[in-house]
One Martini backbone bead per residue (centre of mass of N, CA, C, O) as a GRO file, in nm:
protein
  492
    1MET     BB    1  -0.394   3.022   2.598
    2THR     BB    2  -0.400   2.734   2.508
    3ALA     BB    3  -0.565   2.561   2.255
    4ALA     BB    4  -0.819   2.254   2.299
    5ILE     BB    5  -0.809   2.306   2.017
    6PRO     BB    6  -0.469   2.338   1.703
    7PHE     BB    7  -0.570   2.500   1.472
    8ALA     BB    8  -0.481   2.507   1.080
    9ASN     BB    9  -0.648   2.663   0.892
   10THR     BB   10  -0.710   2.631   0.554
   11TYR     BB   11  -0.928   2.634   0.342
   12ALA     BB   12  -1.024   2.947   0.460
   13ARG     BB   13  -0.812   3.067   0.259
   14LEU     BB   14  -1.017   3.072   0.048
   15PRO     BB   15  -1.233   3.126  -0.127
   16GLU     BB   16  -1.555   3.264  -0.089
   17HIS     BB   17  -1.722   3.071  -0.254
   18PHE     BB   18  -1.602   2.771  -0.155
   19PHE     BB   19  -1.787   2.872   0.134
   20ALA     BB   20  -2.007   2.879   0.426
   21SER     BB   21  -2.011   3.078   0.688
   22VAL     BB   22  -2.120   2.893   0.952
   23ASP     BB   23  -2.268   2.798   1.243
   24PRO     BB   24  -2.416   2.632   1.495
   25THR     BB   25  -2.702   2.492   1.615
   26PRO     BB   26  -2.815   2.425   1.874
   27VAL     BB   27  -2.876   2.248   2.139
   28ALA     BB   28  -3.092   2.125   2.403
   29ALA     BB   29  -2.913   1.859   2.549
   30PRO     BB   30  -2.660   1.768   2.565
   31ARG     BB   31  -2.458   1.383   2.529
   32LEU     BB   32  -2.271   1.177   2.577
   33ILE     BB   33  -2.179   0.874   2.429
   34ARG     BB   34  -1.871   0.920   2.260
   35VAL     BB   35  -1.514   0.864   2.266
   36ASN     BB   36  -1.246   0.833   2.048
   37ARG     BB   37  -0.914   0.898   2.219
   38ASP     BB   38  -0.709   0.756   2.037
   39LEU     BB   39  -0.829   0.992   1.813
   40ALA     BB   40  -0.704   1.263   2.017
   41ALA     BB   41  -0.438   1.194   2.055
   42GLU     BB   42  -0.365   1.191   1.772
   43LEU     BB   43  -0.478   1.556   1.732
   44GLY     BB   44  -0.402   1.625   2.007
   45ILE     BB   45  -0.656   1.615   2.167
   46ASP     BB   46  -0.805   1.629   2.536
   47ALA     BB   47  -1.021   1.345   2.612
   48ALA     BB   48  -1.049   1.521   2.798
   49TRP     BB   49  -1.191   1.788   2.734
   50LEU     BB   50  -1.455   1.602   2.569
   51GLU     BB   51  -1.561   1.544   2.781
   52SER     BB   52  -1.689   1.759   2.939
   53PRO     BB   53  -1.879   2.053   2.944
   54GLU     BB   54  -1.727   2.180   2.725
   55GLY     BB   55  -1.682   1.965   2.520
   56VAL     BB   56  -1.928   1.910   2.448
   57ALA     BB   57  -2.053   2.174   2.307
   58VAL     BB   58  -1.819   2.100   2.143
   59LEU     BB   59  -1.971   1.898   1.959
   60ALA     BB   60  -2.316   1.987   1.956
   61GLY     BB   61  -2.278   2.289   1.874
   62ASN     BB   62  -2.289   2.563   2.115
   63ARG     BB   63  -1.963   2.586   2.092
   64VAL     BB   64  -1.747   2.769   1.934
   65PRO     BB   65  -1.389   2.756   1.982
   66GLU     BB   66  -1.102   2.824   1.946
   67GLY     BB   67  -0.985   2.822   1.631
   68ALA     BB   68  -1.265   2.866   1.482
   69GLU     BB   69  -1.385   2.856   1.128
   70PRO     BB   70  -1.741   2.761   1.000
   71LEU     BB   71  -1.769   2.579   0.701
   72ALA     BB   72  -1.944   2.554   0.410
   73MET     BB   73  -1.837   2.306   0.114
   74ALA     BB   74  -1.883   2.365  -0.165
   75TYR     BB   75  -2.058   2.125  -0.377
   76ALA     BB   76  -2.193   1.895  -0.675
   77GLY     BB   77  -2.302   1.618  -0.794
   78HIS     BB   78  -2.358   1.314  -0.916
   79GLN     BB   79  -2.704   1.105  -0.871
   80PHE     BB   80  -2.735   0.881  -1.024
   81GLY     BB   81  -2.607   1.018  -1.291
   82ASN     BB   82  -2.746   1.326  -1.249
   83ARG     BB   83  -2.689   1.651  -1.244
   84VAL     BB   84  -2.590   1.838  -0.975
   85PRO     BB   85  -2.470   2.177  -0.928
   86GLN     BB   86  -2.570   2.184  -0.572
   87LEU     BB   87  -2.544   2.079  -0.300
   88GLY     BB   88  -2.318   2.045  -0.015
   89ASP     BB   89  -2.365   2.126   0.264
   90GLY     BB   90  -2.667   2.030   0.477
   91ARG     BB   91  -2.536   1.871   0.785
   92ALA     BB   92  -2.274   2.046   0.782
   93ILE     BB   93  -1.946   2.135   0.956
   94LEU     BB   94  -1.636   2.302   0.947
   95LEU     BB   95  -1.394   2.368   1.228
   96GLY     BB   96  -1.142   2.287   1.154
   97GLU     BB   97  -0.759   2.224   1.135
   98VAL     BB   98  -0.544   1.981   1.198
   99VAL     BB   99  -0.200   1.870   1.347
  100GLY     BB  100  -0.053   1.609   1.470
  101ARG     BB  101   0.174   1.422   1.548
  102ASP     BB  102   0.229   1.257   1.298
  103GLY     BB  103   0.184   1.524   1.045
  104LEU     BB  104  -0.077   1.513   0.967
  105ARG     BB  105  -0.393   1.683   0.795
  106ARG     BB  106  -0.693   1.760   0.966
  107ASP     BB  107  -1.051   1.720   0.965
  108ILE     BB  108  -1.299   1.915   1.184
  109GLN     BB  109  -1.637   1.747   1.173
  110LEU     BB  110  -2.039   1.839   1.198
  111LYS     BB  111  -2.258   1.573   1.163
  112GLY     BB  112  -2.587   1.735   1.275
  113SER     BB  113  -2.531   2.093   1.254
  114GLY     BB  114  -2.706   2.240   1.118
  115PRO     BB  115  -2.769   2.502   0.841
  116THR     BB  116  -2.773   2.543   0.577
  117PRO     BB  117  -2.723   2.695   0.278
  118PHE     BB  118  -2.682   2.383   0.169
  119SER     BB  119  -3.009   2.241   0.304
  120ARG     BB  120  -3.237   2.283   0.072
  121ARG     BB  121  -3.490   2.202   0.322
  122GLY     BB  122  -3.361   2.110   0.545
  123ASP     BB  123  -3.282   2.024   0.936
  124GLY     BB  124  -2.918   1.981   0.933
  125ARG     BB  125  -2.965   1.655   1.071
  126ALA     BB  126  -2.951   1.370   1.293
  127ALA     BB  127  -2.977   1.070   1.327
  128LEU     BB  128  -2.888   0.877   1.594
  129GLY     BB  129  -2.837   0.689   1.407
  130PRO     BB  130  -2.615   0.719   1.151
  131VAL     BB  131  -2.462   0.810   1.398
  132LEU     BB  132  -2.368   0.519   1.474
  133ARG     BB  133  -2.326   0.442   1.156
  134GLU     BB  134  -2.037   0.558   1.124
  135TYR     BB  135  -1.885   0.499   1.405
  136ILE     BB  136  -1.906   0.178   1.340
  137VAL     BB  137  -1.822   0.216   1.000
  138SER     BB  138  -1.511   0.375   1.028
  139GLU     BB  139  -1.372   0.220   1.301
  140ALA     BB  140  -1.401  -0.074   1.092
  141MET     BB  141  -1.197   0.008   0.861
  142THR     BB  142  -0.962   0.080   1.033
  143ALA     BB  143  -0.869  -0.173   1.112
  144LEU     BB  144  -0.925  -0.324   0.821
  145GLY     BB  145  -0.697  -0.105   0.654
  146ILE     BB  146  -0.861   0.081   0.501
  147PRO     BB  147  -0.987   0.385   0.380
  148SER     BB  148  -1.097   0.629   0.629
  149THR     BB  149  -1.307   0.835   0.796
  150ARG     BB  150  -1.313   0.916   1.177
  151ALA     BB  151  -1.466   0.915   1.476
  152LEU     BB  152  -1.447   1.128   1.787
  153ALA     BB  153  -1.757   1.133   1.792
  154ALA     BB  154  -2.051   1.141   2.028
  155VAL     BB  155  -2.420   1.272   2.037
  156LEU     BB  156  -2.636   1.424   2.180
  157THR     BB  157  -2.923   1.673   2.157
  158GLY     BB  158  -3.250   1.696   2.296
  159ASP     BB  159  -3.387   1.600   2.032
  160SER     BB  160  -3.592   1.576   1.739
  161VAL     BB  161  -3.586   1.408   1.400
  162MET     BB  162  -3.785   1.410   1.130
  163ARG     BB  163  -3.852   1.130   0.961
  164GLU     BB  164  -4.044   0.846   0.896
  165THR     BB  165  -3.996   0.959   1.232
  166VAL     BB  166  -3.940   1.004   1.577
  167LEU     BB  167  -3.623   1.096   1.633
  168PRO     BB  168  -3.386   1.144   1.775
  169GLY     BB  169  -3.046   1.336   1.808
  170GLY     BB  170  -2.740   1.375   1.668
  171VAL     BB  171  -2.368   1.453   1.688
  172LEU     BB  172  -2.108   1.332   1.440
  173THR     BB  173  -1.758   1.336   1.417
  174ARG     BB  174  -1.524   1.432   1.214
  175VAL     BB  175  -1.270   1.273   1.056
  176ALA     BB  176  -1.004   1.370   0.793
  177THR     BB  177  -0.799   1.491   0.500
  178SER     BB  178  -1.073   1.529   0.353
  179HIS     BB  179  -1.369   1.674   0.219
  180ILE     BB  180  -1.268   1.610  -0.121
  181ARG     BB  181  -1.426   1.625  -0.384
  182VAL     BB  182  -1.571   1.550  -0.723
  183GLY     BB  183  -1.784   1.752  -0.635
  184THR     BB  184  -1.549   2.022  -0.592
  185PHE     BB  185  -1.446   1.992  -0.889
  186GLN     BB  186  -1.804   2.010  -0.971
  187TYR     BB  187  -1.856   2.283  -0.965
  188PHE     BB  188  -1.655   2.455  -1.117
  189ALA     BB  189  -1.752   2.328  -1.376
  190MET     BB  190  -2.003   2.420  -1.435
  191ARG     BB  191  -1.958   2.756  -1.392
  192GLY     BB  192  -1.675   2.740  -1.583
  193ASP     BB  193  -1.440   2.785  -1.320
  194VAL     BB  194  -1.148   2.731  -1.391
  195ASP     BB  195  -0.988   2.925  -1.106
  196GLY     BB  196  -1.110   2.709  -0.913
  197VAL     BB  197  -1.013   2.468  -1.004
  198ARG     BB  198  -0.696   2.552  -0.956
  199ALA     BB  199  -0.730   2.673  -0.686
  200LEU     BB  200  -0.807   2.327  -0.599
  201ALA     BB  201  -0.552   2.178  -0.718
  202ASP     BB  202  -0.375   2.326  -0.567
  203HIS     BB  203  -0.433   2.258  -0.266
  204VAL     BB  204  -0.458   1.905  -0.326
  205ILE     BB  205  -0.140   1.949  -0.336
  206GLY     BB  206  -0.152   2.085  -0.159
  207ARG     BB  207  -0.182   1.931   0.093
  208HIS     BB  208  -0.137   1.586  -0.040
  209ASP     BB  209   0.043   1.593  -0.324
  210PRO     BB  210   0.362   1.792  -0.277
  211ASP     BB  211   0.538   1.605  -0.542
  212LEU     BB  212   0.355   1.732  -0.754
  213ALA     BB  213   0.503   2.026  -0.848
  214GLU     BB  214   0.705   1.896  -1.002
  215ALA     BB  215   0.600   1.812  -1.258
  216PRO     BB  216   0.527   1.864  -1.542
  217ASN     BB  217   0.195   1.853  -1.539
  218PRO     BB  218   0.045   1.838  -1.206
  219TYR     BB  219  -0.290   1.773  -1.285
  220ALA     BB  220  -0.223   1.465  -1.440
  221ALA     BB  221  -0.111   1.345  -1.173
  222LEU     BB  222  -0.349   1.368  -1.050
  223LEU     BB  223  -0.512   1.279  -1.121
  224THR     BB  224  -0.383   0.960  -1.070
  225ARG     BB  225  -0.403   0.975  -0.855
  226VAL     BB  226  -0.681   0.938  -0.771
  227VAL     BB  227  -0.655   0.658  -0.968
  228GLU     BB  228  -0.513   0.519  -0.736
  229ARG     BB  229  -0.676   0.519  -0.468
  230GLN     BB  230  -0.944   0.480  -0.603
  231ALA     BB  231  -0.833   0.155  -0.691
  232ASP     BB  232  -0.731   0.099  -0.384
  233LEU     BB  233  -1.024   0.107  -0.277
  234VAL     BB  234  -1.227  -0.094  -0.418
  235ALA     BB  235  -1.106  -0.318  -0.369
  236ARG     BB  236  -1.087  -0.317  -0.024
  237TRP     BB  237  -1.390  -0.367  -0.039
  238LEU     BB  238  -1.443  -0.681  -0.197
  239LEU     BB  239  -1.289  -0.801   0.037
  240VAL     BB  240  -1.476  -0.662   0.266
  241GLY     BB  241  -1.776  -0.726   0.151
  242PHE     BB  242  -1.797  -0.385   0.078
  243ILE     BB  243  -2.072  -0.174   0.010
  244HIS     BB  244  -2.205   0.181   0.007
  245GLY     BB  245  -2.470   0.249  -0.171
  246VAL     BB  246  -2.350   0.578  -0.224
  247MET     BB  247  -2.191   0.674  -0.556
  248ASN     BB  248  -2.159   0.911  -0.589
  249THR     BB  249  -1.957   1.197  -0.661
  250ASP     BB  250  -1.961   1.369  -0.374
  251ASN     BB  251  -1.854   1.060  -0.284
  252CYS     BB  252  -1.565   1.135  -0.369
  253ALA     BB  253  -1.258   1.146  -0.295
  254VAL     BB  254  -0.939   1.272  -0.269
  255SER     BB  255  -0.765   1.105  -0.071
  256GLY     BB  256  -0.917   0.781  -0.087
  257GLU     BB  257  -1.126   0.785   0.179
  258THR     BB  258  -1.383   0.663   0.290
  259ILE     BB  259  -1.696   0.796   0.252
  260ASP     BB  260  -1.982   0.738   0.357
  261PHE     BB  261  -2.216   0.640   0.620
  262GLY     BB  262  -2.544   0.492   0.506
  263PRO     BB  263  -2.666   0.240   0.335
  264CYS     BB  264  -2.439   0.040   0.428
  265ALA     BB  265  -2.289  -0.249   0.389
  266PHE     BB  266  -2.222  -0.640   0.458
  267LEU     BB  267  -2.201  -0.895   0.363
  268ASP     BB  268  -2.295  -1.198   0.347
  269ALA     BB  269  -2.386  -1.377   0.153
  270TYR     BB  270  -2.260  -1.367  -0.225
  271GLU     BB  271  -2.374  -1.158  -0.428
  272PRO     BB  272  -2.288  -0.973  -0.597
  273SER     BB  273  -2.580  -0.767  -0.678
  274ALA     BB  274  -2.690  -0.711  -0.443
  275VAL     BB  275  -2.840  -0.437  -0.250
  276PHE     BB  276  -2.953  -0.201  -0.002
  277SER     BB  277  -3.046   0.045  -0.072
  278ALA     BB  278  -3.296   0.192  -0.127
  279ILE     BB  279  -3.253   0.397  -0.315
  280ASP     BB  280  -3.117   0.161  -0.505
  281GLU     BB  281  -3.354   0.044  -0.745
  282TYR     BB  282  -3.164  -0.040  -0.977
  283GLY     BB  283  -2.819  -0.162  -0.888
  284ARG     BB  284  -2.585   0.066  -0.929
  285TYR     BB  285  -2.442  -0.015  -0.626
  286ALA     BB  286  -2.382  -0.255  -0.649
  287TYR     BB  287  -2.097  -0.416  -0.600
  288GLY     BB  288  -2.034  -0.555  -0.882
  289ASN     BB  289  -2.046  -0.237  -0.960
  290GLN     BB  290  -1.813  -0.028  -0.846
  291PRO     BB  291  -1.565  -0.012  -1.008
  292GLY     BB  292  -1.745   0.072  -1.276
  293ILE     BB  293  -1.849   0.354  -1.079
  294LEU     BB  294  -1.570   0.475  -0.976
  295HIS     BB  295  -1.469   0.580  -1.343
  296TRP     BB  296  -1.714   0.710  -1.349
  297ASN     BB  297  -1.645   0.911  -1.139
  298LEU     BB  298  -1.349   0.982  -1.255
  299THR     BB  299  -1.424   1.115  -1.531
  300ARG     BB  300  -1.591   1.339  -1.338
  301PHE     BB  301  -1.295   1.435  -1.289
  302ALA     BB  302  -1.139   1.449  -1.589
  303GLU     BB  303  -1.381   1.691  -1.653
  304ALA     BB  304  -1.237   1.871  -1.443
  305LEU     BB  305  -0.951   1.921  -1.576
  306LEU     BB  306  -0.931   1.940  -1.843
  307PRO     BB  307  -0.778   2.286  -1.874
  308LEU     BB  308  -0.535   2.147  -1.698
  309LEU     BB  309  -0.412   1.981  -1.864
  310ALA     BB  310  -0.440   2.164  -2.179
  311HIS     BB  311  -0.499   2.414  -2.428
  312GLU     BB  312  -0.625   2.157  -2.564
  313ALA     BB  313  -0.879   1.983  -2.586
  314GLU     BB  314  -0.796   1.744  -2.698
  315ALA     BB  315  -0.509   1.670  -2.549
  316GLY     BB  316  -0.670   1.727  -2.258
  317ILE     BB  317  -0.851   1.418  -2.392
  318ALA     BB  318  -0.556   1.243  -2.353
  319VAL     BB  319  -0.456   1.282  -2.106
  320ALA     BB  320  -0.719   1.175  -1.984
  321GLN     BB  321  -0.736   0.940  -2.070
  322ASP     BB  322  -0.441   0.760  -1.958
  323CYS     BB  323  -0.489   0.806  -1.690
  324LEU     BB  324  -0.756   0.627  -1.649
  325ALA     BB  325  -0.598   0.365  -1.834
  326ALA     BB  326  -0.471   0.306  -1.509
  327PHE     BB  327  -0.723   0.187  -1.327
  328GLY     BB  328  -0.729  -0.133  -1.429
  329PRO     BB  329  -0.495  -0.251  -1.348
  330ARG     BB  330  -0.479  -0.143  -1.066
  331PHE     BB  331  -0.744  -0.276  -0.987
  332GLU     BB  332  -0.623  -0.608  -1.018
  333ALA     BB  333  -0.370  -0.570  -0.830
  334ALA     BB  334  -0.536  -0.504  -0.580
  335TYR     BB  335  -0.795  -0.716  -0.614
  336TYR     BB  336  -0.565  -1.009  -0.653
  337GLY     BB  337  -0.350  -0.979  -0.419
  338GLY     BB  338  -0.587  -0.967  -0.237
  339LEU     BB  339  -0.699  -1.266  -0.283
  340ARG     BB  340  -0.455  -1.425  -0.244
  341ALA     BB  341  -0.403  -1.310   0.022
  342LYS     BB  342  -0.623  -1.546   0.122
  343LEU     BB  343  -0.583  -1.797  -0.009
  344GLY     BB  344  -0.203  -1.831   0.082
  345LEU     BB  345  -0.076  -1.665  -0.134
  346THR     BB  346   0.260  -1.550  -0.240
  347THR     BB  347   0.266  -1.637  -0.506
  348GLU     BB  348   0.235  -1.584  -0.910
  349ARG     BB  349   0.005  -1.685  -1.095
  350ASP     BB  350  -0.224  -1.708  -1.399
  351ALA     BB  351  -0.446  -1.887  -1.259
  352ASP     BB  352  -0.483  -1.701  -0.965
  353GLY     BB  353  -0.814  -1.590  -1.075
  354ASP     BB  354  -0.972  -1.850  -1.153
  355LEU     BB  355  -0.948  -1.901  -0.890
  356GLY     BB  356  -1.064  -1.698  -0.702
  357ARG     BB  357  -1.320  -1.718  -0.948
  358ALA     BB  358  -1.471  -2.033  -0.825
  359LEU     BB  359  -1.495  -1.986  -0.537
  360LEU     BB  360  -1.720  -1.786  -0.523
  361GLU     BB  361  -1.947  -1.928  -0.713
  362ALA     BB  362  -1.970  -2.156  -0.503
  363MET     BB  363  -2.055  -1.960  -0.273
  364GLN     BB  364  -2.316  -1.812  -0.457
  365ALA     BB  365  -2.448  -2.126  -0.505
  366GLY     BB  366  -2.438  -2.144  -0.236
  367GLY     BB  367  -2.412  -1.949   0.043
  368ALA     BB  368  -2.134  -1.905   0.161
  369ASP     BB  369  -2.022  -1.678   0.342
  370PHE     BB  370  -1.774  -1.421   0.300
  371THR     BB  371  -1.633  -1.436   0.586
  372LEU     BB  372  -1.602  -1.686   0.657
  373THR     BB  373  -1.514  -1.858   0.514
  374PHE     BB  374  -1.198  -1.754   0.473
  375ARG     BB  375  -1.196  -1.732   0.791
  376ARG     BB  376  -1.141  -2.093   0.752
  377LEU     BB  377  -0.953  -2.135   0.595
  378GLY     BB  378  -0.709  -2.132   0.729
  379GLN     BB  379  -0.792  -2.391   0.926
  380ALA     BB  380  -0.775  -2.585   0.604
  381ALA     BB  381  -0.437  -2.476   0.572
  382LEU     BB  382  -0.288  -2.729   0.732
  383GLY     BB  383  -0.592  -2.928   0.710
  384PRO     BB  384  -0.836  -3.124   0.569
  385GLU     BB  385  -0.938  -3.122   0.854
  386GLY     BB  386  -1.113  -2.852   0.830
  387ASP     BB  387  -1.345  -2.869   0.617
  388ALA     BB  388  -1.593  -2.862   0.808
  389ALA     BB  389  -1.648  -2.521   0.863
  390VAL     BB  390  -1.658  -2.475   0.574
  391ARG     BB  391  -1.860  -2.678   0.417
  392ALA     BB  392  -2.084  -2.575   0.677
  393LEU     BB  393  -2.186  -2.297   0.445
  394PHE     BB  394  -2.281  -2.499   0.229
  395ALA     BB  395  -2.557  -2.625   0.098
  396ASP     BB  396  -2.339  -2.735  -0.074
  397PRO     BB  397  -2.028  -2.924   0.023
  398GLY     BB  398  -1.967  -3.011  -0.336
  399LEU     BB  399  -1.853  -2.686  -0.443
  400TYR     BB  400  -1.607  -2.725  -0.222
  401ASP     BB  401  -1.458  -2.932  -0.334
  402ALA     BB  402  -1.370  -2.968  -0.560
  403TRP     BB  403  -1.206  -2.674  -0.513
  404ALA     BB  404  -1.027  -2.759  -0.267
  405THR     BB  405  -0.796  -2.952  -0.480
  406ARG     BB  406  -0.692  -2.700  -0.597
  407TRP     BB  407  -0.567  -2.558  -0.428
  408ARG     BB  408  -0.388  -2.803  -0.251
  409ALA     BB  409  -0.271  -2.842  -0.584
  410ARG     BB  410  -0.122  -2.505  -0.525
  411LEU     BB  411  -0.004  -2.494  -0.237
  412ALA     BB  412   0.225  -2.693  -0.279
  413ALA     BB  413   0.383  -2.455  -0.441
  414GLU     BB  414   0.443  -2.353  -0.155
  415PRO     BB  415   0.692  -2.244   0.075
  416LEU     BB  416   0.482  -2.209   0.361
  417ASP     BB  417   0.383  -2.340   0.558
  418PRO     BB  418   0.103  -2.382   0.793
  419ALA     BB  419   0.132  -2.210   0.962
  420ALA     BB  420   0.217  -2.033   0.840
  421ARG     BB  421  -0.002  -1.881   0.694
  422ARG     BB  422  -0.231  -1.900   0.856
  423ALA     BB  423  -0.131  -1.633   0.988
  424ALA     BB  424  -0.156  -1.485   0.760
  425MET     BB  425  -0.476  -1.513   0.636
  426ASP     BB  426  -0.569  -1.402   0.986
  427GLY     BB  427  -0.475  -1.091   0.870
  428VAL     BB  428  -0.672  -1.091   0.601
  429ASN     BB  429  -0.910  -1.231   0.711
  430PRO     BB  430  -1.221  -1.093   0.911
  431ALA     BB  431  -1.355  -1.247   1.190
  432PHE     BB  432  -1.497  -0.909   1.183
  433ILE     BB  433  -1.746  -0.741   1.146
  434PRO     BB  434  -1.989  -0.555   1.058
  435ARG     BB  435  -2.315  -0.700   1.095
  436ASN     BB  436  -2.629  -0.591   0.989
  437HIS     BB  437  -2.761  -0.649   1.242
  438ARG     BB  438  -2.552  -0.515   1.499
  439VAL     BB  439  -2.622  -0.254   1.403
  440GLU     BB  440  -2.955  -0.221   1.428
  441ALA     BB  441  -2.931  -0.343   1.771
  442VAL     BB  442  -2.793  -0.103   1.806
  443ILE     BB  443  -2.976   0.104   1.698
  444GLN     BB  444  -3.241   0.045   1.946
  445ALA     BB  445  -3.161   0.045   2.199
  446ALA     BB  446  -3.097   0.328   2.195
  447ILE     BB  447  -3.421   0.420   2.096
  448ALA     BB  448  -3.559   0.235   2.295
  449ARG     BB  449  -3.379   0.250   2.601
  450ASP     BB  450  -3.127   0.382   2.631
  451ASP     BB  451  -2.886   0.162   2.519
  452PHE     BB  452  -2.473   0.191   2.524
  453ALA     BB  453  -2.381  -0.092   2.507
  454PRO     BB  454  -2.351  -0.201   2.287
  455PHE     BB  455  -2.225  -0.016   2.128
  456HIS     BB  456  -1.939  -0.009   2.312
  457GLU     BB  457  -1.916  -0.329   2.170
  458LEU     BB  458  -1.938  -0.340   1.920
  459VAL     BB  459  -1.618  -0.130   1.889
  460THR     BB  460  -1.483  -0.307   2.046
  461VAL     BB  461  -1.455  -0.582   1.848
  462LEU     BB  462  -1.409  -0.376   1.584
  463ALA     BB  463  -1.064  -0.337   1.701
  464ARG     BB  464  -1.044  -0.642   1.629
  465PRO     BB  465  -1.110  -0.833   1.381
  466TYR     BB  466  -0.881  -0.974   1.408
  467ASP     BB  467  -0.889  -1.191   1.593
  468ASP     BB  468  -1.025  -1.428   1.822
  469GLN     BB  469  -1.274  -1.354   2.054
  470PRO     BB  470  -1.432  -1.597   2.257
  471ALA     BB  471  -1.584  -1.390   2.388
  472PHE     BB  472  -1.732  -1.288   2.046
  473ALA     BB  473  -1.831  -1.492   1.863
  474ALA     BB  474  -2.153  -1.397   1.815
  475TYR     BB  475  -1.992  -1.146   1.616
  476ALA     BB  476  -1.958  -1.346   1.350
  477GLU     BB  477  -2.271  -1.431   1.321
  478PRO     BB  478  -2.415  -1.504   1.128
  479PRO     BB  479  -2.781  -1.438   1.025
  480GLN     BB  480  -3.047  -1.521   1.042
  481PRO     BB  481  -3.355  -1.500   0.933
  482HIS     BB  482  -3.456  -1.286   1.168
  483GLU     BB  483  -3.250  -1.083   1.115
  484ARG     BB  484  -3.259  -1.001   0.858
  485VAL     BB  485  -3.102  -0.699   0.603
  486LEU     BB  486  -3.251  -0.607   0.387
  487GLN     BB  487  -3.255  -0.247   0.417
  488THR     BB  488  -3.117   0.109   0.411
  489PHE     BB  489  -3.085   0.410   0.517
  490CYS     BB  490  -3.022   0.699   0.495
  491GLY     BB  491  -2.972   1.016   0.705
  492THR     BB  492  -3.250   1.204   0.553
   0.00000   0.00000   0.00000
């Protein structure tokens, strides 16, 4: 009989000190909230089976499926800049890996599935709110074209968890091309376990970058590849106004995927110093700080790899510095290339970066909504008659007017006709993002009224972020003053 989930595990073949074998802890009364049927099809898993009582039991952690080898991964990290030698999966259990119909290998992990040896006195559980938030935001990021972990399913446990108050519990089934983090490498490096660092690096190369195995220095090539992926990723975050909120090295995936959606948020009004995370008291992970923090995290990754980069320490440091030097140019190319596209520009001129920055400065001074300003520029690109909708977003419309004069002069040198330009702009400037107040409303409906209809509707809307969707136009609107979310919270 064919296994319901076609596991093909490799991480479980690594040395035993890479993880702790542990089964999920059963819950009282699991109830399905949602199965991501499209993702299930990609993975070669029958969605109808996942929705059956047997499947729900697996998704809740009440049953270990055939072929699974449940484990909690060991890792360390720097949290808010502080060195922590041991962290690990404290409330997540990797069931195993599957190779999807596209040939891509992915992890299947239960998040909120009970305590592990890495729980550090925690209960290993997840409250319903963070489960819904991660499902919404990770799937929205994917629809926006940003590399991200995915959500395969969400279930209620029937148990309560104690956080600030008593809350319903949930389990998220998370899918990732891997859950290996910068902090995973740090776990071994902090112990002086060079063999462990090498075994992990070889595993990552084999899994994510097999072409690098033939490079003259495969480990330097791996460092460069991860630098490039992360530079591209953080540029994409900035271009949609995303704030991760807790960019510790243990939340930095070497796959280049966005991982861990705890106190994350999206900008409403443009403000580079914006911080929503309740635990980020000093603004370390503010919106505008994210590129610098990514470079800092990658430097920690380079430190972990130093013994592999060269035989002599000084030579290894020189190799690491050369690899890390690629971050700035790669980030700027990705960010300013994306900003140029958001402005409707298809050719490159030296002054384009200044033009983009000038708009952002005007938006900041005028309190203009980040997402709607760029979206409405598509209409304005057809002609000055489209300016009114953009001007209305600025407390002082003159700020936009002064900038728009420069922008139109630049557009006049572009080859695209206005209709094609508008279509191209609408393809990179979303109408719909997971607005913080909308996510909070969904969570409150689920917790207070056991009403998941708002959750399902929001997930459906966010699956098509670049389409106008007139029936759901309200979801594109920024919050009213009384709806603004000022803080977001970690799920632990």
